[in-house]
PDB file of C-alpha atoms and ligand atoms in Angstrom:
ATOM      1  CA  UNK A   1      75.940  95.936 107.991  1.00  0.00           C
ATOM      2  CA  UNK A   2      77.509  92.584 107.739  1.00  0.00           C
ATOM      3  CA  UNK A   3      81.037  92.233 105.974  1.00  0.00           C
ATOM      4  CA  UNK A   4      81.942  88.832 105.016  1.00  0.00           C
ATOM      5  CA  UNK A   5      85.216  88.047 103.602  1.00  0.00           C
ATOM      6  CA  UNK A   6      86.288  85.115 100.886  1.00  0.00           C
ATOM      7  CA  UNK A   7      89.707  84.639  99.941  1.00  0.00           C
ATOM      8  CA  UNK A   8      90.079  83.113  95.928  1.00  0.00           C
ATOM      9  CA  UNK A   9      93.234  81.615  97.494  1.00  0.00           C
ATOM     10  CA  UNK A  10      94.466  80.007  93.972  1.00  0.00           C
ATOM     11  CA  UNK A  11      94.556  83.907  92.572  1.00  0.00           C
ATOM     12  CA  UNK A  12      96.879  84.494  95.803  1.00  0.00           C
ATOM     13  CA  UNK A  13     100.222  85.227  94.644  1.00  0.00           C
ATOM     14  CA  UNK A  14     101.328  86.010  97.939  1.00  0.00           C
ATOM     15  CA  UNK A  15     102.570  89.746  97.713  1.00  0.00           C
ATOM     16  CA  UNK A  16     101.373  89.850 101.840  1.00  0.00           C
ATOM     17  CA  UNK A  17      99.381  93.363 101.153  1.00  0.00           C
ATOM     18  CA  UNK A  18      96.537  91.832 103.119  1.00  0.00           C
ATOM     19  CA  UNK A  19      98.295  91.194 106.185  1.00  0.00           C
ATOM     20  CA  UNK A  20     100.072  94.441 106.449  1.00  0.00           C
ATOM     21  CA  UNK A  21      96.715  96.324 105.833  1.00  0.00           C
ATOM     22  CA  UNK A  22      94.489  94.055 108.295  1.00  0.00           C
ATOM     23  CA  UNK A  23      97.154  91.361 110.237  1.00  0.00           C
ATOM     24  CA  UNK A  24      93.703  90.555 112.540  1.00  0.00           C
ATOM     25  CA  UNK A  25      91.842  88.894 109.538  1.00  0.00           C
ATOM     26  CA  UNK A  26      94.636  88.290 107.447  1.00  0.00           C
ATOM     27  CA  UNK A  27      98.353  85.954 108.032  1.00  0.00           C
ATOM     28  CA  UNK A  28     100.317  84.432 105.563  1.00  0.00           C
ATOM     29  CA  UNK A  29     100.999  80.987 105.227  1.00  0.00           C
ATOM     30  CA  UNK A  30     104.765  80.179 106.214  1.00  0.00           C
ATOM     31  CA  UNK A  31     105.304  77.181 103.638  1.00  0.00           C
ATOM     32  CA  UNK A  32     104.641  79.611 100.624  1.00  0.00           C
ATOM     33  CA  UNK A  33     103.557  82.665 101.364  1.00  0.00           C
ATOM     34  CA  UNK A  34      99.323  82.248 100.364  1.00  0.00           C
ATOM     35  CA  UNK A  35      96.796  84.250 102.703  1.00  0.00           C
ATOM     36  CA  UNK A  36      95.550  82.885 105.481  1.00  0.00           C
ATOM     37  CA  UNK A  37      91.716  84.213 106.244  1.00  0.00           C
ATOM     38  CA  UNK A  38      91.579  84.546 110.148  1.00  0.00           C
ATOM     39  CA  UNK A  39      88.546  85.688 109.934  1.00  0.00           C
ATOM     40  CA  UNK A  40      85.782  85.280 107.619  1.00  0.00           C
ATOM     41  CA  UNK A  41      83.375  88.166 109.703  1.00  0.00           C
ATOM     42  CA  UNK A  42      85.305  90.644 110.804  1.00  0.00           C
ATOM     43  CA  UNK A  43      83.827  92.812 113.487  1.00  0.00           C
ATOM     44  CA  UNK A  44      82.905  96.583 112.578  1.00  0.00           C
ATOM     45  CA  UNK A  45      86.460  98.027 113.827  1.00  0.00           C
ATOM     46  CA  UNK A  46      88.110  96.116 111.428  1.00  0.00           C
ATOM     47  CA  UNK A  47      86.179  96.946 108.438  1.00  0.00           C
ATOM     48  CA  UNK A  48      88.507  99.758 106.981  1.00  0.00           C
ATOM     49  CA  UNK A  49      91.305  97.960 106.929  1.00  0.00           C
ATOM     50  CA  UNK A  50      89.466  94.913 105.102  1.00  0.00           C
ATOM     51  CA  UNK A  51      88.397  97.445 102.417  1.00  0.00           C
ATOM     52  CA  UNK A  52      91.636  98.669 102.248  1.00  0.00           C
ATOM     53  CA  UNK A  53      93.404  94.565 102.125  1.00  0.00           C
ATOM     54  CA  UNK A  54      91.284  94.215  99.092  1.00  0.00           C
ATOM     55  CA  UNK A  55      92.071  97.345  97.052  1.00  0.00           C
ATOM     56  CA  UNK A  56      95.638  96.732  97.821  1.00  0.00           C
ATOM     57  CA  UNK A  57      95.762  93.325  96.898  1.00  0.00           C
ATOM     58  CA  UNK A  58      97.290  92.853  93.369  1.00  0.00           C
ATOM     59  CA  UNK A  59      95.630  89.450  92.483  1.00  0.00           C
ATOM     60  CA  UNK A  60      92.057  91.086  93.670  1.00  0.00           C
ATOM     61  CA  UNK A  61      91.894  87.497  95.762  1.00  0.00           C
ATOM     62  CA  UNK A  62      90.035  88.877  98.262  1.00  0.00           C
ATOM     63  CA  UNK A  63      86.242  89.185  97.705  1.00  0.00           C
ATOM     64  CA  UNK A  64      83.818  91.168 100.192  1.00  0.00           C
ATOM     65  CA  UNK A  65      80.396  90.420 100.464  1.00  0.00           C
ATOM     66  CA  UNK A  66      78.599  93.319 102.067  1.00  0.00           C
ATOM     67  CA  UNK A  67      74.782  93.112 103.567  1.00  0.00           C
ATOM     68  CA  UNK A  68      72.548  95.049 105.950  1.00  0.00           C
ATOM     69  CA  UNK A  69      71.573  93.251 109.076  1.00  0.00           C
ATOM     70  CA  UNK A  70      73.366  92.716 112.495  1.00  0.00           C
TER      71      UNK A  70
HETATM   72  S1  SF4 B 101      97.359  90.903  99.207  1.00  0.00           S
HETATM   73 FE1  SF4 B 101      96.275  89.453  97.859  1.00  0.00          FE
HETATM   74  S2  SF4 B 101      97.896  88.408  96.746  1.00  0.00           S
HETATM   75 FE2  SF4 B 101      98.834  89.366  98.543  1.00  0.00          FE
HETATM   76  S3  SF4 B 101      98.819  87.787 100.159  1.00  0.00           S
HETATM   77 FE3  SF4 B 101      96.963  89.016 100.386  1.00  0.00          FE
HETATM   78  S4  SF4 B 101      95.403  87.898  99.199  1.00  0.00           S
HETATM   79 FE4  SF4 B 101      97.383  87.159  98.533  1.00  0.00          FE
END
């Protein structure tokens, strides 16, 4: 399974859900706040806690695009 990870950064509104759920793919921008994707393919351990950033995030900016395959 492959998880790729897009950010719809203008739907951002900054509430930093993202980061606290998954700070390894996600960090905050300091001028205003917006999500910063650290990584657009995070590795299996960090999966979880990607599913979990997007659920939590109020503005449903983050989109995951899921696939079979190494
Ligand atoms: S949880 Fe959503 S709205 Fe909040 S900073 Fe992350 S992407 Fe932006």
């Amino acid at each position: 399974m492959v998880l790729r990870v897009e950010i719809d950064e203008p739907r951002c509104v900054a509430a930093g859900h993202c980061v606290t759920a998954a700070p390894e793919v996600f960090d905050q921008r300091d001028s205003d706040g917006v999500v910063v994707l650290l990584d657009a393919a995070p590795p299996a351990g960090e999966r979880e806690r990607v599913r979990e950033a997007a659920l939590l995030c109020p503005a449903a900016a983050i989109l995951l695009h899921e696939r079979d395959g190494a």
